């Protein structure tokens, strides 16, 4: 949009929101130019609505001027979901942080989209409840971003993902229509399930302004196991054994030998036994007496060839000590190479060992440092290709390795993303997984909700010539 | 369609399926003229595809001839979801009963849509697993019908509904497109959630041919409590107390005093204490030791004013004896009046007592026999108006009572249907709950998936002048 034309857009936005919540200076545009993807594109402006009504007003202005809007929570996503597009205005939900209703008796909470996910959990726990989805970014990410991406985390293996905790939404579609989806009760089948159509749609169908979430009773106790194996194959076999017996762990996390080498190099794994080539972090939660029973069952399943050490903790300090190796990983792998290409593929749990072996072969054959870890109980492996973006040859090899990784994931009956989503980073891989008629249905839904392609254009779905 | 024109349609159907699986005689047309609604409309024919490919062929014939299709599982629904419409062909999935894949290691099963729901559960249990959704019709209903209606049952209070157990679908839309939705793993966020858009869409968007379902470890033990109260208010207060403490029961069923009077009249409640005016059936499941702990917590929550008797059972015969009063209810209420208008409204659990009191007032003010029972842990009350269809005055009073019931449910923050769905019977009440923009979005989705209005026309959404 030409500068003059945009000046009039800015005036309309300022009329609607007040000038303090419409920023178009270079500093603001740079501050909101990226999410957690290594890309950058300054928007034309950033706006901070304070209410559903202001979001509607923004959408109306966008419709009048054919202005692309990019919804943003905390900008902590890593597939470009909140990356601005050229000429866009970022709609930050940071000022929509009201708790509209907290109803412990009915185990629901209704919040505006900008509420920090961890704050929802904290409030729930003050009444003996909790909000199960626990992405790593929970201390700062916003529930609107979680809804857009259908966020998950370690607890998903037992408790499911964001989608499973949303009862109803209030939202503004790309035509400016205000819709109310779902219900506020624990059951309801009135009309089509628009709630779950919006969850995971990455801000491309509607701007979600409010959500009613379901809460669960908080488990009274937790136990943590750290289990070391002499290789990934025995560790993955243990994962398969755990997921075949009846006790579902509340976390079942895996780290491969590259990950362990990285944390050793960072000096953070000094208490791991020599020869550790794979690590599992396993948790059980529930009533204290039952946690003891669950832990015994999990330990029995974790026993097997290649087990080097099993440590257990229940008090918070000891639990934190066991997690320290895993928690140090994010920092440690940054030392390997400046750029992390982070994939979060999923395979059936019984095929996880094959996937891990394939990743090892890819690392060797294509001479790429790959660190693999993730939510093993869901078969959800985070495959991190550590590369130097200025090394064109390495980048080309990384692309080849990625293609082969995706092909293998699909061959094993898996899916290309378990929780990170598609955004800009994976959208052109979608035709590997989704056939043309299914993609055509998704495109038609996009066209229906957002006929002028104003909501997060260029995200989620592949280019139409794909 | 004129008889001659339909003769050529029949020939095409017979060419596609073989004449043995295309029935157009009067007997077949009458046999498939109804579901469990007191209405009847003979279809032009009934077809029995044996495979996904045959369903595609049927859809193509329907598109060529603009032939309405009504998908049908067992025809056990009670809102007209499977009721034929004038000029339609019923697509019965009774011959699509293959188990395509059963994968205990990954806790998934892939089935054709005609598999009986109870058979899925039985197969799962043979490997220590189970399929949680348990509609009362599970011994004979078909999974395709459950998917269409998003079926639930008593276990939903702990385990959720059909929607929560569907990973992916294969389906044919109203344009003849074959789509594959979702994934076959326990996590996945690739593209829009078409899976849950189809679940609960009552056969109006696509013909679901195959589904991949998630299974859970089967609980090893179960305990059953039958708890008698001297009135509905104390019973509902007990329900609210149960749902505020941390142990979630695996069933929490309620019967009001009209229900108890009906089973007493049928001679089936001889062991209930005198003065019983409300009954709760409560179950806990899990590991044997933990079930004892859960039961103790539930009993503590069930204690309170108005409690007359609490009986407990664990062995199957004793459990069955406790359930016998509840199980006799369906037969017993048929003696009250020939027609049951069966609503399954939902309110927040904390408002259930208010709803039950309102139902009592409606029964008195409008002189209608109303029997209320249901899945109290979800706030899901089955309100059965027992009427004589030939008594025009009574029917008019029943309609008035229904309107007031729905208004009260919405005032209490509830929803018009928890599990039965909309079908023909409730669709014109939808505008009470859904605002025009939200309905418009649903209508647009219907038009996109089924532009010629061939899939179960006249169901789910209200007439467009509403």
Short mmCIF file of C-alpha atoms in Angstrom, two decimals, chain A residues 181-429:
data_model
loop_
_atom_site.label_atom_id
_atom_site.label_comp_id
_atom_site.label_asym_id
_atom_site.label_seq_id
_atom_site.Cartn_x
_atom_site.Cartn_y
_atom_site.Cartn_z
CA UNK A 181 -18.81 -21.41 18.47
CA UNK A 182 -19.34 -24.42 20.69
CA UNK A 183 -20.88 -24.16 24.12
CA UNK A 184 -19.91 -23.50 27.72
CA UNK A 185 -20.84 -26.96 29.02
CA UNK A 186 -18.82 -30.17 29.00
CA UNK A 187 -21.00 -31.65 26.26
CA UNK A 188 -22.78 -30.19 23.24
CA UNK A 189 -23.62 -31.18 19.66
CA UNK A 190 -25.56 -28.21 18.30
CA UNK A 191 -24.50 -27.47 14.70
CA UNK A 192 -21.15 -28.01 13.03
CA UNK A 193 -17.99 -28.06 15.15
CA UNK A 194 -16.65 -24.63 14.24
CA UNK A 195 -14.66 -24.58 17.49
CA UNK A 196 -12.22 -27.23 16.36
CA UNK A 197 -12.19 -25.91 12.82
CA UNK A 198 -10.74 -22.65 14.20
CA UNK A 199 -8.36 -24.36 16.64
CA UNK A 200 -5.18 -25.08 14.69
CA UNK A 201 -6.18 -22.84 11.77
CA UNK A 202 -3.24 -20.55 12.56
CA UNK A 203 -5.11 -17.26 12.35
CA UNK A 204 -6.05 -17.85 8.72
CA UNK A 205 -9.83 -18.22 9.20
CA UNK A 206 -10.76 -15.87 12.01
CA UNK A 207 -9.38 -13.73 14.82
CA UNK A 208 -10.16 -15.57 18.04
CA UNK A 209 -10.96 -13.04 20.75
CA UNK A 210 -12.28 -15.15 23.63
CA UNK A 211 -12.24 -18.81 24.60
CA UNK A 212 -13.97 -20.98 27.14
CA UNK A 213 -11.62 -23.71 28.33
CA UNK A 214 -12.16 -26.89 30.25
CA UNK A 215 -10.07 -27.54 33.38
CA UNK A 216 -9.27 -30.75 35.23
CA UNK A 217 -8.69 -31.57 38.90
CA UNK A 218 -4.99 -31.02 39.62
CA UNK A 219 -3.10 -34.22 40.44
CA UNK A 220 -2.00 -34.17 44.08
CA UNK A 221 1.34 -35.91 43.52
CA UNK A 222 3.93 -36.54 40.85
CA UNK A 223 6.93 -38.80 40.46
CA UNK A 224 9.77 -38.37 38.00
CA UNK A 225 12.07 -41.01 36.54
CA UNK A 226 15.26 -40.37 34.60
CA UNK A 227 16.32 -43.46 32.72
CA UNK A 228 19.60 -43.88 30.84
CA UNK A 229 20.14 -46.40 28.04
CA UNK A 230 23.18 -47.38 26.06
CA UNK A 231 21.50 -46.60 22.74
CA UNK A 232 18.42 -45.22 21.04
CA UNK A 233 17.14 -48.61 19.96
CA UNK A 234 16.79 -49.96 23.51
CA UNK A 235 15.38 -46.61 24.67
CA UNK A 236 12.74 -46.64 21.92
CA UNK A 237 11.94 -50.26 22.74
CA UNK A 238 11.34 -49.13 26.33
CA UNK A 239 9.03 -46.37 25.07
CA UNK A 240 7.03 -48.95 23.13
CA UNK A 241 6.82 -51.19 26.23
CA UNK A 242 5.63 -48.28 28.38
CA UNK A 243 2.93 -47.42 25.85
CA UNK A 244 1.68 -51.01 25.71
CA UNK A 245 1.05 -51.42 29.45
CA UNK A 246 -1.96 -49.79 31.11
CA UNK A 247 -0.36 -46.92 33.06
CA UNK A 248 -0.17 -43.86 30.80
CA UNK A 249 2.70 -41.65 31.94
CA UNK A 250 2.07 -37.92 32.31
CA UNK A 251 5.31 -37.31 30.39
CA UNK A 252 7.54 -39.59 28.32
CA UNK A 253 10.39 -37.59 26.84
CA UNK A 254 13.30 -38.88 24.77
CA UNK A 255 16.79 -37.53 24.00
CA UNK A 256 19.12 -39.13 21.46
CA UNK A 257 22.91 -39.46 21.63
CA UNK A 258 23.48 -36.22 19.72
CA UNK A 259 21.42 -34.40 22.31
CA UNK A 260 23.39 -36.03 25.11
CA UNK A 261 26.67 -35.14 23.43
CA UNK A 262 25.49 -31.53 23.17
CA UNK A 263 24.65 -31.23 26.84
CA UNK A 264 27.88 -33.02 27.82
CA UNK A 265 29.77 -30.48 25.71
CA UNK A 266 27.96 -27.73 27.58
CA UNK A 267 29.00 -29.33 30.87
CA UNK A 268 25.44 -29.98 31.93
CA UNK A 269 25.22 -33.76 32.09
CA UNK A 270 27.97 -34.56 34.56
CA UNK A 271 25.83 -37.00 36.52
CA UNK A 272 24.82 -39.17 33.56
CA UNK A 273 26.53 -42.58 33.58
CA UNK A 274 29.31 -43.06 31.07
CA UNK A 275 28.03 -44.80 28.00
CA UNK A 276 24.63 -43.11 28.12
CA UNK A 277 23.46 -42.83 24.53
CA UNK A 278 19.77 -42.15 25.10
CA UNK A 279 17.74 -40.70 27.93
CA UNK A 280 14.10 -40.98 28.88
CA UNK A 281 12.31 -38.65 31.28
CA UNK A 282 9.16 -40.31 32.57
CA UNK A 283 6.55 -38.90 34.90
CA UNK A 284 3.46 -40.21 36.63
CA UNK A 285 0.86 -38.07 38.38
CA UNK A 286 -2.29 -38.56 40.42
CA UNK A 287 -3.21 -39.40 43.96
CA UNK A 288 -0.07 -40.03 46.09
CA UNK A 289 -0.83 -43.71 46.76
CA UNK A 290 -1.69 -44.29 43.14
CA UNK A 291 1.45 -42.54 41.91
CA UNK A 292 3.50 -45.15 43.77
CA UNK A 293 1.60 -47.92 41.98
CA UNK A 294 1.95 -46.19 38.62
CA UNK A 295 5.65 -45.62 39.15
CA UNK A 296 6.20 -49.29 39.92
CA UNK A 297 4.43 -50.27 36.70
CA UNK A 298 6.40 -47.74 34.67
CA UNK A 299 9.70 -48.90 36.17
CA UNK A 300 8.86 -52.48 35.28
CA UNK A 301 8.15 -51.47 31.68
CA UNK A 302 11.33 -49.38 31.49
CA UNK A 303 13.50 -52.35 32.52
CA UNK A 304 15.13 -54.12 29.62
CA UNK A 305 18.26 -54.53 27.54
CA UNK A 306 20.53 -51.52 27.49
CA UNK A 307 19.25 -49.89 30.67
CA UNK A 308 22.17 -48.25 32.48
CA UNK A 309 20.54 -46.35 35.31
CA UNK A 310 17.11 -45.43 36.59
CA UNK A 311 16.78 -42.55 39.05
CA UNK A 312 13.58 -41.49 40.76
CA UNK A 313 12.53 -38.29 42.47
CA UNK A 314 9.41 -36.93 44.09
CA UNK A 315 10.33 -33.78 45.97
CA UNK A 316 10.55 -30.66 43.81
CA UNK A 317 14.28 -30.06 44.19
CA UNK A 318 15.18 -33.64 43.27
CA UNK A 319 12.73 -33.56 40.35
CA UNK A 320 14.33 -30.36 39.09
CA UNK A 321 17.80 -31.96 39.36
CA UNK A 322 16.67 -34.91 37.23
CA UNK A 323 15.21 -32.57 34.61
CA UNK A 324 18.32 -30.37 34.52
CA UNK A 325 20.00 -32.37 31.75
CA UNK A 326 16.87 -32.14 29.59
CA UNK A 327 16.27 -28.47 30.38
CA UNK A 328 19.84 -27.55 29.45
CA UNK A 329 19.34 -28.92 25.96
CA UNK A 330 17.88 -25.83 24.29
CA UNK A 331 20.85 -23.73 25.29
CA UNK A 332 23.38 -26.49 24.60
CA UNK A 333 22.41 -27.13 21.00
CA UNK A 334 22.80 -23.47 20.11
CA UNK A 335 26.56 -24.06 20.42
CA UNK A 336 26.50 -26.59 17.58
CA UNK A 337 25.51 -24.22 14.80
CA UNK A 338 23.79 -20.85 14.54
CA UNK A 339 20.58 -22.06 12.88
CA UNK A 340 18.20 -24.75 14.09
CA UNK A 341 15.79 -26.17 11.54
CA UNK A 342 13.27 -27.62 13.93
CA UNK A 343 10.86 -30.29 12.71
CA UNK A 344 8.36 -32.00 14.97
CA UNK A 345 7.34 -35.07 13.01
CA UNK A 346 5.19 -37.86 14.46
CA UNK A 347 5.13 -41.61 13.83
CA UNK A 348 3.22 -44.41 15.52
CA UNK A 349 5.00 -45.15 18.80
CA UNK A 350 5.87 -48.66 17.67
CA UNK A 351 7.83 -47.18 14.72
CA UNK A 352 9.79 -44.62 16.73
CA UNK A 353 12.98 -46.74 16.77
CA UNK A 354 12.90 -46.90 12.96
CA UNK A 355 12.50 -43.15 12.73
CA UNK A 356 15.36 -42.49 15.13
CA UNK A 357 17.61 -44.87 13.16
CA UNK A 358 16.62 -43.12 9.94
CA UNK A 359 17.52 -39.72 11.44
CA UNK A 360 20.93 -41.11 12.36
CA UNK A 361 21.44 -42.29 8.78
CA UNK A 362 20.37 -38.90 7.41
CA UNK A 363 22.88 -37.13 9.68
CA UNK A 364 25.66 -39.41 8.45
CA UNK A 365 24.73 -39.55 4.76
CA UNK A 366 24.12 -35.81 4.38
CA UNK A 367 26.79 -34.68 6.84
CA UNK A 368 24.38 -32.61 8.93
CA UNK A 369 24.43 -32.27 12.72
CA UNK A 370 21.03 -33.48 13.80
CA UNK A 371 19.81 -33.48 17.40
CA UNK A 372 16.66 -35.47 18.08
CA UNK A 373 14.49 -35.41 21.15
CA UNK A 374 10.83 -35.08 21.90
CA UNK A 375 7.56 -36.37 23.20
CA UNK A 376 8.22 -40.05 22.65
CA UNK A 377 4.95 -41.25 24.17
CA UNK A 378 3.14 -39.60 21.28
CA UNK A 379 5.76 -40.72 18.74
CA UNK A 380 6.47 -36.99 18.35
CA UNK A 381 10.16 -36.48 17.59
CA UNK A 382 11.72 -33.03 17.39
CA UNK A 383 14.37 -33.37 14.70
CA UNK A 384 16.69 -30.39 14.80
CA UNK A 385 19.02 -29.88 11.86
CA UNK A 386 21.83 -27.63 13.12
CA UNK A 387 23.21 -25.63 10.20
CA UNK A 388 25.12 -22.54 9.15
CA UNK A 389 22.79 -20.43 7.01
CA UNK A 390 25.74 -18.95 5.09
CA UNK A 391 27.00 -22.37 4.05
CA UNK A 392 25.07 -22.89 0.83
CA UNK A 393 26.27 -26.45 0.38
CA UNK A 394 25.27 -27.44 3.91
CA UNK A 395 21.89 -25.76 3.48
CA UNK A 396 21.29 -27.70 0.27
CA UNK A 397 22.20 -30.94 2.00
CA UNK A 398 19.87 -30.02 4.88
CA UNK A 399 17.00 -29.53 2.42
CA UNK A 400 17.67 -32.93 0.90
CA UNK A 401 17.80 -34.53 4.34
CA UNK A 402 14.48 -32.88 5.25
CA UNK A 403 12.78 -34.23 2.14
CA UNK A 404 13.97 -37.72 2.97
CA UNK A 405 12.92 -37.32 6.59
CA UNK A 406 9.38 -36.37 5.58
CA UNK A 407 9.14 -39.22 3.09
CA UNK A 408 10.21 -41.69 5.79
CA UNK A 409 7.77 -40.24 8.34
CA UNK A 410 4.89 -40.69 5.91
CA UNK A 411 6.10 -44.19 4.96
CA UNK A 412 5.98 -45.09 8.65
CA UNK A 413 2.34 -43.94 8.88
CA UNK A 414 3.13 -40.61 10.49
CA UNK A 415 2.41 -36.93 10.07
CA UNK A 416 4.59 -33.90 9.32
CA UNK A 417 3.81 -31.90 12.45
CA UNK A 418 2.60 -32.91 15.87
CA UNK A 419 2.37 -29.54 17.59
CA UNK A 420 4.41 -26.78 15.94
CA UNK A 421 2.06 -26.35 13.00
CA UNK A 422 2.63 -25.34 9.41
CA UNK A 423 2.91 -21.55 9.15
CA UNK A 424 5.27 -20.46 6.38
CA UNK A 425 7.90 -23.08 7.08
CA UNK A 426 6.12 -26.31 6.21
CA UNK A 427 3.25 -25.28 3.99
CA UNK A 428 4.83 -26.32 0.76
CA UNK A 429 5.42 -29.81 2.16
#
